[in-house]
C-alpha cells in the first residue's frame, strides 16, 4: 500500500511520480499544440529532441535518488508525451485526486494506474466531468489550498485555461476545513510571455516562509496582494517577464532547504543560495520549451 501525505510544497519528499520522455513521439504539428510556447518552438524549428529530454529527466531522477526519494515512473506509451505528470493528478492530505485533463491526454492517467492501484481505493477520487482541474494549478501551504483558475467569460475558448470555477468549488466541498483561495490568472493563446498556463508558472512557495512570484501573472492585483500579505514582501523573490517565460517559478523542493533548479536561473539561484538553500542545479531548458519545468514533471505522493 502506497502511503499518501502532502500538506505543503517543501517539506521532506519521500515518494514522487516523475514523468518520462521515452518514446515521446514525433514533433507535434502546430494544430496539435496545447500551449503557445510549444507552438513558438515548433514554428522556429527549435522543438526539443527526445534524447535531450530523456537526458534532462535522467539528471533530475539522479538528484531525487541522491536524496533517497522513492521515484515511480509512468508505464511507457509508445509515441506519446508523458513528461508532465503534475497535470494528471495531485494529492491533498491523504487523498489522491485524478484530474479531468484534456481528452487527448487521458492515456497519461492510464499509465500511472498501476501506482494508483497501490493506494487505498477509499482515498482516490475522480471529479465529475464538468469539473476541470489540473495539478499545476493546485498548491498546498499548511491549511491553505491555492488554486489557479481563469474567470473570463471566454474560458471555453482558451486551451490554456485548465481549471474552472467548478474545479475550485469541488476542492472546497472535498476539503471543507481548508482555506481554499483561488487566483485568477493571465492567459494567452499566442504569447507565451503573457500566459500563466498554471499557478506554478507565476508563483511557488520555497522553504518555510518564502516564495517566488510574478506579479503580472495575476489578473487581479488583490490576488497578488493576498500573497504579499501572507508571505511578507521581504520573503518574496519577484521574477521578470522573461524569467516567468523561462519558468523560474517552476523549480522543485526536495526539502525545506533543498531545491532543484535549472542551472541557467542565475539570479534566482543566487538568491536561493544567499537565503541558505542547497541548490541542486541541472539542465532542464529543453523540456522548458513545452511550457513546463521541474514542478510540472513531478507528482509528489509523500512528504514528511
mmCIF file of C-alpha atoms in Angstrom:
data_model
loop_
_atom_site.group_PDB
_atom_site.id
_atom_site.type_symbol
_atom_site.label_atom_id
_atom_site.label_comp_id
_atom_site.label_asym_id
_atom_site.label_seq_id
_atom_site.Cartn_x
_atom_site.Cartn_y
_atom_site.Cartn_z
ATOM 1 C CA UNK A 1 0.000 0.000 0.000
ATOM 2 C CA UNK A 2 1.375 3.399 -1.004
ATOM 3 C CA UNK A 3 1.099 5.963 1.779
ATOM 4 C CA UNK A 4 -0.094 9.435 0.773
ATOM 5 C CA UNK A 5 0.650 12.656 2.649
ATOM 6 C CA UNK A 6 1.049 16.086 1.057
ATOM 7 C CA UNK A 7 0.273 19.247 3.016
ATOM 8 C CA UNK A 8 2.782 21.695 1.565
ATOM 9 C CA UNK A 9 5.223 22.181 -1.302
ATOM 10 C CA UNK A 10 8.502 21.992 0.551
ATOM 11 C CA UNK A 11 8.805 19.527 3.434
ATOM 12 C CA UNK A 12 10.999 16.422 3.086
ATOM 13 C CA UNK A 13 9.983 14.473 -0.015
ATOM 14 C CA UNK A 14 9.754 10.679 0.337
ATOM 15 C CA UNK A 15 7.906 9.466 -2.792
ATOM 16 C CA UNK A 16 7.138 11.022 -6.171
ATOM 17 C CA UNK A 17 5.979 10.110 -9.669
ATOM 18 C CA UNK A 18 8.434 11.541 -12.202
ATOM 19 C CA UNK A 19 7.274 11.743 -15.825
ATOM 20 C CA UNK A 20 9.099 10.119 -18.709
ATOM 21 C CA UNK A 21 10.337 11.420 -22.063
ATOM 22 C CA UNK A 22 10.946 7.952 -23.532
ATOM 23 C CA UNK A 23 9.117 7.318 -26.825
ATOM 24 C CA UNK A 24 7.887 10.901 -26.751
ATOM 25 C CA UNK A 25 6.567 10.716 -30.293
ATOM 26 C CA UNK A 26 7.104 12.898 -33.356
ATOM 27 C CA UNK A 27 7.250 16.695 -33.167
ATOM 28 C CA UNK A 28 3.607 17.842 -32.952
ATOM 29 C CA UNK A 29 2.052 19.885 -35.733
ATOM 30 C CA UNK A 30 1.139 23.494 -34.957
ATOM 31 C CA UNK A 31 -2.518 22.402 -34.734
ATOM 32 C CA UNK A 32 -1.718 19.734 -32.131
ATOM 33 C CA UNK A 33 -0.122 22.060 -29.573
ATOM 34 C CA UNK A 34 -1.713 22.853 -26.196
ATOM 35 C CA UNK A 35 0.308 25.968 -25.343
ATOM 36 C CA UNK A 36 1.890 28.981 -27.099
ATOM 37 C CA UNK A 37 5.476 28.151 -26.079
ATOM 38 C CA UNK A 38 5.475 24.737 -27.757
ATOM 39 C CA UNK A 39 3.952 26.382 -30.831
ATOM 40 C CA UNK A 40 6.698 29.014 -30.838
ATOM 41 C CA UNK A 41 9.439 26.346 -30.873
ATOM 42 C CA UNK A 42 7.693 24.193 -33.476
ATOM 43 C CA UNK A 43 7.459 27.179 -35.833
ATOM 44 C CA UNK A 44 11.090 28.160 -35.119
ATOM 45 C CA UNK A 45 12.405 24.618 -35.680
ATOM 46 C CA UNK A 46 13.795 24.524 -32.109
ATOM 47 C CA UNK A 47 11.417 21.962 -30.572
ATOM 48 C CA UNK A 48 13.409 19.692 -28.192
ATOM 49 C CA UNK A 49 14.717 16.288 -29.247
ATOM 50 C CA UNK A 50 13.680 13.162 -27.376
ATOM 51 C CA UNK A 51 17.305 12.369 -26.499
ATOM 52 C CA UNK A 52 17.866 15.771 -24.878
ATOM 53 C CA UNK A 53 14.665 15.489 -22.864
ATOM 54 C CA UNK A 54 15.445 11.933 -21.718
ATOM 55 C CA UNK A 55 18.904 13.129 -20.609
ATOM 56 C CA UNK A 56 17.414 16.046 -18.654
ATOM 57 C CA UNK A 57 14.897 13.827 -16.880
ATOM 58 C CA UNK A 58 17.631 11.301 -16.037
ATOM 59 C CA UNK A 59 19.619 14.109 -14.377
ATOM 60 C CA UNK A 60 16.553 15.050 -12.344
ATOM 61 C CA UNK A 61 15.978 11.431 -11.293
ATOM 62 C CA UNK A 62 19.608 11.121 -10.146
ATOM 63 C CA UNK A 63 19.183 14.120 -7.840
ATOM 64 C CA UNK A 64 15.971 12.673 -6.377
ATOM 65 C CA UNK A 65 17.633 9.300 -5.775
ATOM 66 C CA UNK A 66 20.642 11.024 -4.197
ATOM 67 C CA UNK A 67 18.250 12.278 -1.503
ATOM 68 C CA UNK A 68 16.710 8.798 -1.026
ATOM 69 C CA UNK A 69 13.388 9.701 -2.636
ATOM 70 C CA UNK A 70 11.344 6.771 -3.931
ATOM 71 C CA UNK A 71 10.791 7.510 -7.625
ATOM 72 C CA UNK A 72 7.926 5.968 -9.600
ATOM 73 C CA UNK A 73 7.711 6.330 -13.390
ATOM 74 C CA UNK A 74 4.672 6.028 -15.683
ATOM 75 C CA UNK A 75 4.389 2.958 -17.887
ATOM 76 C CA UNK A 76 5.735 3.939 -21.282
ATOM 77 C CA UNK A 77 3.148 4.516 -24.015
ATOM 78 C CA UNK A 78 4.668 4.454 -27.497
ATOM 79 C CA UNK A 79 4.901 7.808 -29.287
ATOM 80 C CA UNK A 80 3.151 9.737 -26.526
ATOM 81 C CA UNK A 81 4.178 12.730 -24.397
ATOM 82 C CA UNK A 82 4.236 11.672 -20.720
ATOM 83 C CA UNK A 83 6.572 14.301 -19.266
ATOM 84 C CA UNK A 84 4.179 16.439 -17.241
ATOM 85 C CA UNK A 85 2.724 14.142 -14.574
ATOM 86 C CA UNK A 86 1.766 17.159 -12.419
ATOM 87 C CA UNK A 87 -1.252 17.762 -14.667
ATOM 88 C CA UNK A 88 -2.838 14.353 -14.352
ATOM 89 C CA UNK A 89 -3.401 14.109 -10.603
ATOM 90 C CA UNK A 90 -2.473 15.528 -7.218
ATOM 91 C CA UNK A 91 -2.511 14.689 -3.520
ATOM 92 C CA UNK A 92 -4.127 16.834 -0.830
ATOM 93 C CA UNK A 93 -3.565 15.431 2.646
ATOM 94 C CA UNK A 94 -4.024 11.682 2.133
ATOM 95 C CA UNK A 95 -6.426 11.945 -0.837
ATOM 96 C CA UNK A 96 -5.405 11.361 -4.455
ATOM 97 C CA UNK A 97 -7.450 13.417 -6.927
ATOM 98 C CA UNK A 98 -7.487 12.264 -10.556
ATOM 99 C CA UNK A 99 -7.542 15.294 -12.839
ATOM 100 C CA UNK A 100 -10.064 15.831 -15.599
ATOM 101 C CA UNK A 101 -7.461 16.614 -18.220
ATOM 102 C CA UNK A 102 -7.683 17.397 -21.932
ATOM 103 C CA UNK A 103 -9.280 14.342 -23.623
ATOM 104 C CA UNK A 104 -6.177 13.874 -25.804
ATOM 105 C CA UNK A 105 -4.172 13.193 -22.619
ATOM 106 C CA UNK A 106 -6.394 10.588 -20.931
ATOM 107 C CA UNK A 107 -3.882 7.813 -21.596
ATOM 108 C CA UNK A 108 -1.398 9.529 -19.284
ATOM 109 C CA UNK A 109 -3.626 8.645 -16.337
ATOM 110 C CA UNK A 110 -3.861 5.039 -17.547
ATOM 111 C CA UNK A 111 -0.046 4.856 -17.488
ATOM 112 C CA UNK A 112 0.073 5.525 -13.730
ATOM 113 C CA UNK A 113 -2.924 3.354 -12.881
ATOM 114 C CA UNK A 114 -0.559 0.639 -11.583
ATOM 115 C CA UNK A 115 0.589 3.172 -8.944
ATOM 116 C CA UNK A 116 -2.967 4.292 -8.128
ATOM 117 C CA UNK A 117 -3.898 0.606 -7.645
ATOM 118 C CA UNK A 118 -1.477 0.518 -4.675
ATOM 119 C CA UNK A 119 -3.349 3.344 -2.908
ATOM 120 C CA UNK A 120 -6.270 2.964 -0.535
ATOM 121 C CA UNK A 121 -9.227 2.991 -3.002
ATOM 122 C CA UNK A 122 -11.321 4.949 -0.476
ATOM 123 C CA UNK A 123 -8.761 7.752 -0.784
ATOM 124 C CA UNK A 124 -8.830 8.034 -4.602
ATOM 125 C CA UNK A 125 -11.403 10.386 -6.127
ATOM 126 C CA UNK A 126 -12.339 11.386 -9.672
ATOM 127 C CA UNK A 127 -14.228 14.678 -10.085
ATOM 128 C CA UNK A 128 -17.401 14.828 -12.193
ATOM 129 C CA UNK A 129 -16.997 15.725 -15.872
ATOM 130 C CA UNK A 130 -17.871 19.421 -15.553
ATOM 131 C CA UNK A 131 -15.000 19.908 -13.069
ATOM 132 C CA UNK A 132 -11.786 20.999 -14.797
ATOM 133 C CA UNK A 133 -8.688 20.992 -12.597
ATOM 134 C CA UNK A 134 -5.004 20.184 -13.125
ATOM 135 C CA UNK A 135 -2.235 19.682 -10.583
ATOM 136 C CA UNK A 136 -0.181 22.641 -11.817
ATOM 137 C CA UNK A 137 -2.970 24.895 -10.563
ATOM 138 C CA UNK A 138 -3.109 23.299 -7.085
ATOM 139 C CA UNK A 139 -0.628 24.324 -4.414
ATOM 140 C CA UNK A 140 -0.671 23.448 -0.714
ATOM 141 C CA UNK A 141 0.598 25.683 2.052
ATOM 142 C CA UNK A 142 -0.304 24.417 5.514
ATOM 143 C CA UNK A 143 -4.026 24.984 5.917
ATOM 144 C CA UNK A 144 -4.240 26.783 2.575
ATOM 145 C CA UNK A 145 -5.021 25.297 -0.813
ATOM 146 C CA UNK A 146 -4.057 27.815 -3.510
ATOM 147 C CA UNK A 147 -5.784 27.226 -6.857
ATOM 148 C CA UNK A 148 -5.046 28.934 -10.153
ATOM 149 C CA UNK A 149 -8.081 29.486 -12.367
ATOM 150 C CA UNK A 150 -9.408 31.679 -15.166
ATOM 151 C CA UNK A 151 -12.618 33.604 -14.594
ATOM 152 C CA UNK A 152 -13.019 35.147 -18.047
ATOM 153 C CA UNK A 153 -16.369 34.617 -19.751
ATOM 154 C CA UNK A 154 -14.387 33.242 -22.708
ATOM 155 C CA UNK A 155 -12.953 30.350 -20.621
ATOM 156 C CA UNK A 156 -14.077 27.727 -23.120
ATOM 157 C CA UNK A 157 -12.109 29.443 -25.909
ATOM 158 C CA UNK A 158 -8.807 29.021 -24.076
ATOM 159 C CA UNK A 159 -6.997 25.701 -24.295
ATOM 160 C CA UNK A 160 -4.534 27.354 -21.865
ATOM 161 C CA UNK A 161 -7.276 27.690 -19.206
ATOM 162 C CA UNK A 162 -7.155 24.380 -17.335
ATOM 163 C CA UNK A 163 -9.041 24.908 -14.061
ATOM 164 C CA UNK A 164 -12.559 26.309 -13.951
ATOM 165 C CA UNK A 165 -14.847 27.688 -11.224
ATOM 166 C CA UNK A 166 -16.375 24.220 -10.809
ATOM 167 C CA UNK A 167 -12.863 22.911 -10.071
ATOM 168 C CA UNK A 168 -12.436 25.424 -7.254
ATOM 169 C CA UNK A 169 -15.899 24.609 -5.851
ATOM 170 C CA UNK A 170 -15.117 20.879 -5.983
ATOM 171 C CA UNK A 171 -11.966 21.253 -3.877
ATOM 172 C CA UNK A 172 -13.845 23.465 -1.412
ATOM 173 C CA UNK A 173 -16.509 20.773 -0.984
ATOM 174 C CA UNK A 174 -13.942 17.973 -0.695
ATOM 175 C CA UNK A 175 -11.832 19.801 1.908
ATOM 176 C CA UNK A 176 -14.202 21.986 3.954
ATOM 177 C CA UNK A 177 -11.589 22.531 6.683
ATOM 178 C CA UNK A 178 -9.014 24.013 4.301
ATOM 179 C CA UNK A 179 -8.746 27.672 3.320
ATOM 180 C CA UNK A 180 -9.247 27.364 -0.440
ATOM 181 C CA UNK A 181 -8.102 30.529 -2.201
ATOM 182 C CA UNK A 182 -8.382 30.894 -5.980
ATOM 183 C CA UNK A 183 -6.234 33.155 -8.151
ATOM 184 C CA UNK A 184 -7.423 34.498 -11.500
ATOM 185 C CA UNK A 185 -4.508 34.050 -13.941
ATOM 186 C CA UNK A 186 -3.475 35.852 -17.121
ATOM 187 C CA UNK A 187 -3.932 33.641 -20.206
ATOM 188 C CA UNK A 188 -2.792 33.940 -23.796
ATOM 189 C CA UNK A 189 -3.169 31.525 -26.686
ATOM 190 C CA UNK A 190 -0.478 33.224 -28.761
ATOM 191 C CA UNK A 191 2.153 34.841 -26.493
ATOM 192 C CA UNK A 192 3.916 32.536 -24.013
ATOM 193 C CA UNK A 193 5.390 35.555 -22.196
ATOM 194 C CA UNK A 194 1.871 36.564 -21.200
ATOM 195 C CA UNK A 195 0.464 33.147 -20.426
ATOM 196 C CA UNK A 196 0.376 31.723 -16.906
ATOM 197 C CA UNK A 197 -0.600 28.220 -18.006
ATOM 198 C CA UNK A 198 -0.890 27.111 -14.373
ATOM 199 C CA UNK A 199 -0.446 28.772 -10.985
ATOM 200 C CA UNK A 200 3.068 27.312 -10.724
ATOM 201 C CA UNK A 201 4.029 29.322 -13.814
ATOM 202 C CA UNK A 202 3.800 32.552 -11.789
ATOM 203 C CA UNK A 203 4.085 31.530 -8.130
ATOM 204 C CA UNK A 204 5.581 28.860 -5.874
ATOM 205 C CA UNK A 205 6.486 28.676 -2.174
ATOM 206 C CA UNK A 206 10.038 27.669 -1.209
ATOM 207 C CA UNK A 207 11.437 26.811 2.204
ATOM 208 C CA UNK A 208 9.358 27.522 5.291
ATOM 209 C CA UNK A 209 8.238 31.088 4.598
ATOM 210 C CA UNK A 210 9.425 32.254 1.169
ATOM 211 C CA UNK A 211 8.053 32.236 -2.364
ATOM 212 C CA UNK A 212 8.842 33.031 -5.995
ATOM 213 C CA UNK A 213 6.244 35.276 -7.644
ATOM 214 C CA UNK A 214 5.453 37.031 -10.938
ATOM 215 C CA UNK A 215 3.148 39.955 -10.237
ATOM 216 C CA UNK A 216 1.829 40.283 -13.785
ATOM 217 C CA UNK A 217 0.701 36.655 -13.857
ATOM 218 C CA UNK A 218 -2.380 37.624 -11.811
ATOM 219 C CA UNK A 219 -5.374 39.308 -13.457
ATOM 220 C CA UNK A 220 -6.376 40.946 -10.174
ATOM 221 C CA UNK A 221 -3.878 42.916 -8.105
ATOM 222 C CA UNK A 222 -5.825 41.900 -4.983
ATOM 223 C CA UNK A 223 -4.775 38.275 -5.567
ATOM 224 C CA UNK A 224 -1.123 39.281 -5.726
ATOM 225 C CA UNK A 225 -1.523 41.433 -2.603
ATOM 226 C CA UNK A 226 -3.092 38.482 -0.756
ATOM 227 C CA UNK A 227 0.168 36.564 -1.201
ATOM 228 C CA UNK A 228 2.272 39.596 -0.262
ATOM 229 C CA UNK A 229 0.314 39.850 2.990
ATOM 230 C CA UNK A 230 0.646 36.128 3.665
ATOM 231 C CA UNK A 231 4.376 35.751 2.969
ATOM 232 C CA UNK A 232 5.701 39.286 3.536
ATOM 233 C CA UNK A 233 7.299 41.357 0.765
ATOM 234 C CA UNK A 234 10.779 40.655 2.149
ATOM 235 C CA UNK A 235 10.247 36.903 1.664
ATOM 236 C CA UNK A 236 9.216 37.128 -1.991
ATOM 237 C CA UNK A 237 11.532 36.791 -4.974
ATOM 238 C CA UNK A 238 9.938 38.775 -7.820
ATOM 239 C CA UNK A 239 10.687 37.372 -11.261
ATOM 240 C CA UNK A 240 10.609 39.368 -14.505
ATOM 241 C CA UNK A 241 8.579 38.713 -17.661
ATOM 242 C CA UNK A 242 11.349 36.784 -19.395
ATOM 243 C CA UNK A 243 12.149 34.825 -16.232
ATOM 244 C CA UNK A 244 8.499 33.827 -15.999
ATOM 245 C CA UNK A 245 8.666 32.771 -19.680
ATOM 246 C CA UNK A 246 11.710 30.616 -18.860
ATOM 247 C CA UNK A 247 9.793 29.037 -15.948
ATOM 248 C CA UNK A 248 11.797 30.418 -12.986
ATOM 249 C CA UNK A 249 8.872 29.798 -10.624
ATOM 250 C CA UNK A 250 8.717 26.129 -11.605
ATOM 251 C CA UNK A 251 11.641 24.744 -9.608
ATOM 252 C CA UNK A 252 11.096 21.810 -7.223
ATOM 253 C CA UNK A 253 11.625 21.379 -3.477
ATOM 254 C CA UNK A 254 13.032 18.143 -2.044
ATOM 255 C CA UNK A 255 13.165 19.616 1.474
ATOM 256 C CA UNK A 256 12.668 22.940 3.239
ATOM 257 C CA UNK A 257 16.309 23.749 2.493
ATOM 258 C CA UNK A 258 16.933 21.766 -0.734
ATOM 259 C CA UNK A 259 15.683 22.769 -4.187
ATOM 260 C CA UNK A 260 16.303 21.505 -7.711
ATOM 261 C CA UNK A 261 16.657 24.356 -10.197
ATOM 262 C CA UNK A 262 17.594 24.958 -13.826
ATOM 263 C CA UNK A 263 21.260 25.974 -13.934
ATOM 264 C CA UNK A 264 20.594 28.993 -16.178
ATOM 265 C CA UNK A 265 18.431 30.671 -13.498
ATOM 266 C CA UNK A 266 21.440 32.664 -12.282
ATOM 267 C CA UNK A 267 19.586 35.467 -10.456
ATOM 268 C CA UNK A 268 17.137 33.117 -8.719
ATOM 269 C CA UNK A 269 19.770 30.541 -7.801
ATOM 270 C CA UNK A 270 21.981 33.212 -6.243
ATOM 271 C CA UNK A 271 19.036 34.479 -4.173
ATOM 272 C CA UNK A 272 18.283 30.932 -3.008
ATOM 273 C CA UNK A 273 21.923 30.321 -2.060
ATOM 274 C CA UNK A 274 22.055 33.647 -0.233
ATOM 275 C CA UNK A 275 18.987 32.547 1.751
ATOM 276 C CA UNK A 276 20.729 29.341 2.832
ATOM 277 C CA UNK A 277 19.221 26.840 0.381
ATOM 278 C CA UNK A 278 21.133 23.931 -1.099
ATOM 279 C CA UNK A 279 20.526 24.413 -4.836
ATOM 280 C CA UNK A 280 20.902 21.306 -6.996
ATOM 281 C CA UNK A 281 21.420 22.805 -10.467
ATOM 282 C CA UNK A 282 20.627 20.718 -13.553
ATOM 283 C CA UNK A 283 19.886 21.373 -17.235
ATOM 284 C CA UNK A 284 16.167 21.413 -17.978
ATOM 285 C CA UNK A 285 15.958 24.123 -20.647
ATOM 286 C CA UNK A 286 14.887 21.762 -23.450
ATOM 287 C CA UNK A 287 11.872 20.497 -21.506
ATOM 288 C CA UNK A 288 11.045 24.132 -20.675
ATOM 289 C CA UNK A 289 10.324 24.685 -24.373
ATOM 290 C CA UNK A 290 6.995 22.901 -23.793
ATOM 291 C CA UNK A 291 5.936 25.453 -21.138
ATOM 292 C CA UNK A 292 6.711 23.204 -18.186
ATOM 293 C CA UNK A 293 9.699 22.635 -15.933
ATOM 294 C CA UNK A 294 10.682 20.728 -12.791
ATOM 295 C CA UNK A 295 7.493 21.037 -10.738
ATOM 296 C CA UNK A 296 5.403 20.216 -13.813
ATOM 297 C CA UNK A 297 7.160 16.891 -14.339
ATOM 298 C CA UNK A 298 6.588 15.650 -10.773
ATOM 299 C CA UNK A 299 3.590 14.303 -8.878
ATOM 300 C CA UNK A 300 4.546 14.145 -5.171
ATOM 301 C CA UNK A 301 2.875 11.369 -3.171
ATOM 302 C CA UNK A 302 4.530 11.563 0.248
ATOM 303 C CA UNK A 303 6.243 14.297 2.225
ATOM 304 C CA UNK A 304 7.107 14.218 5.923
#
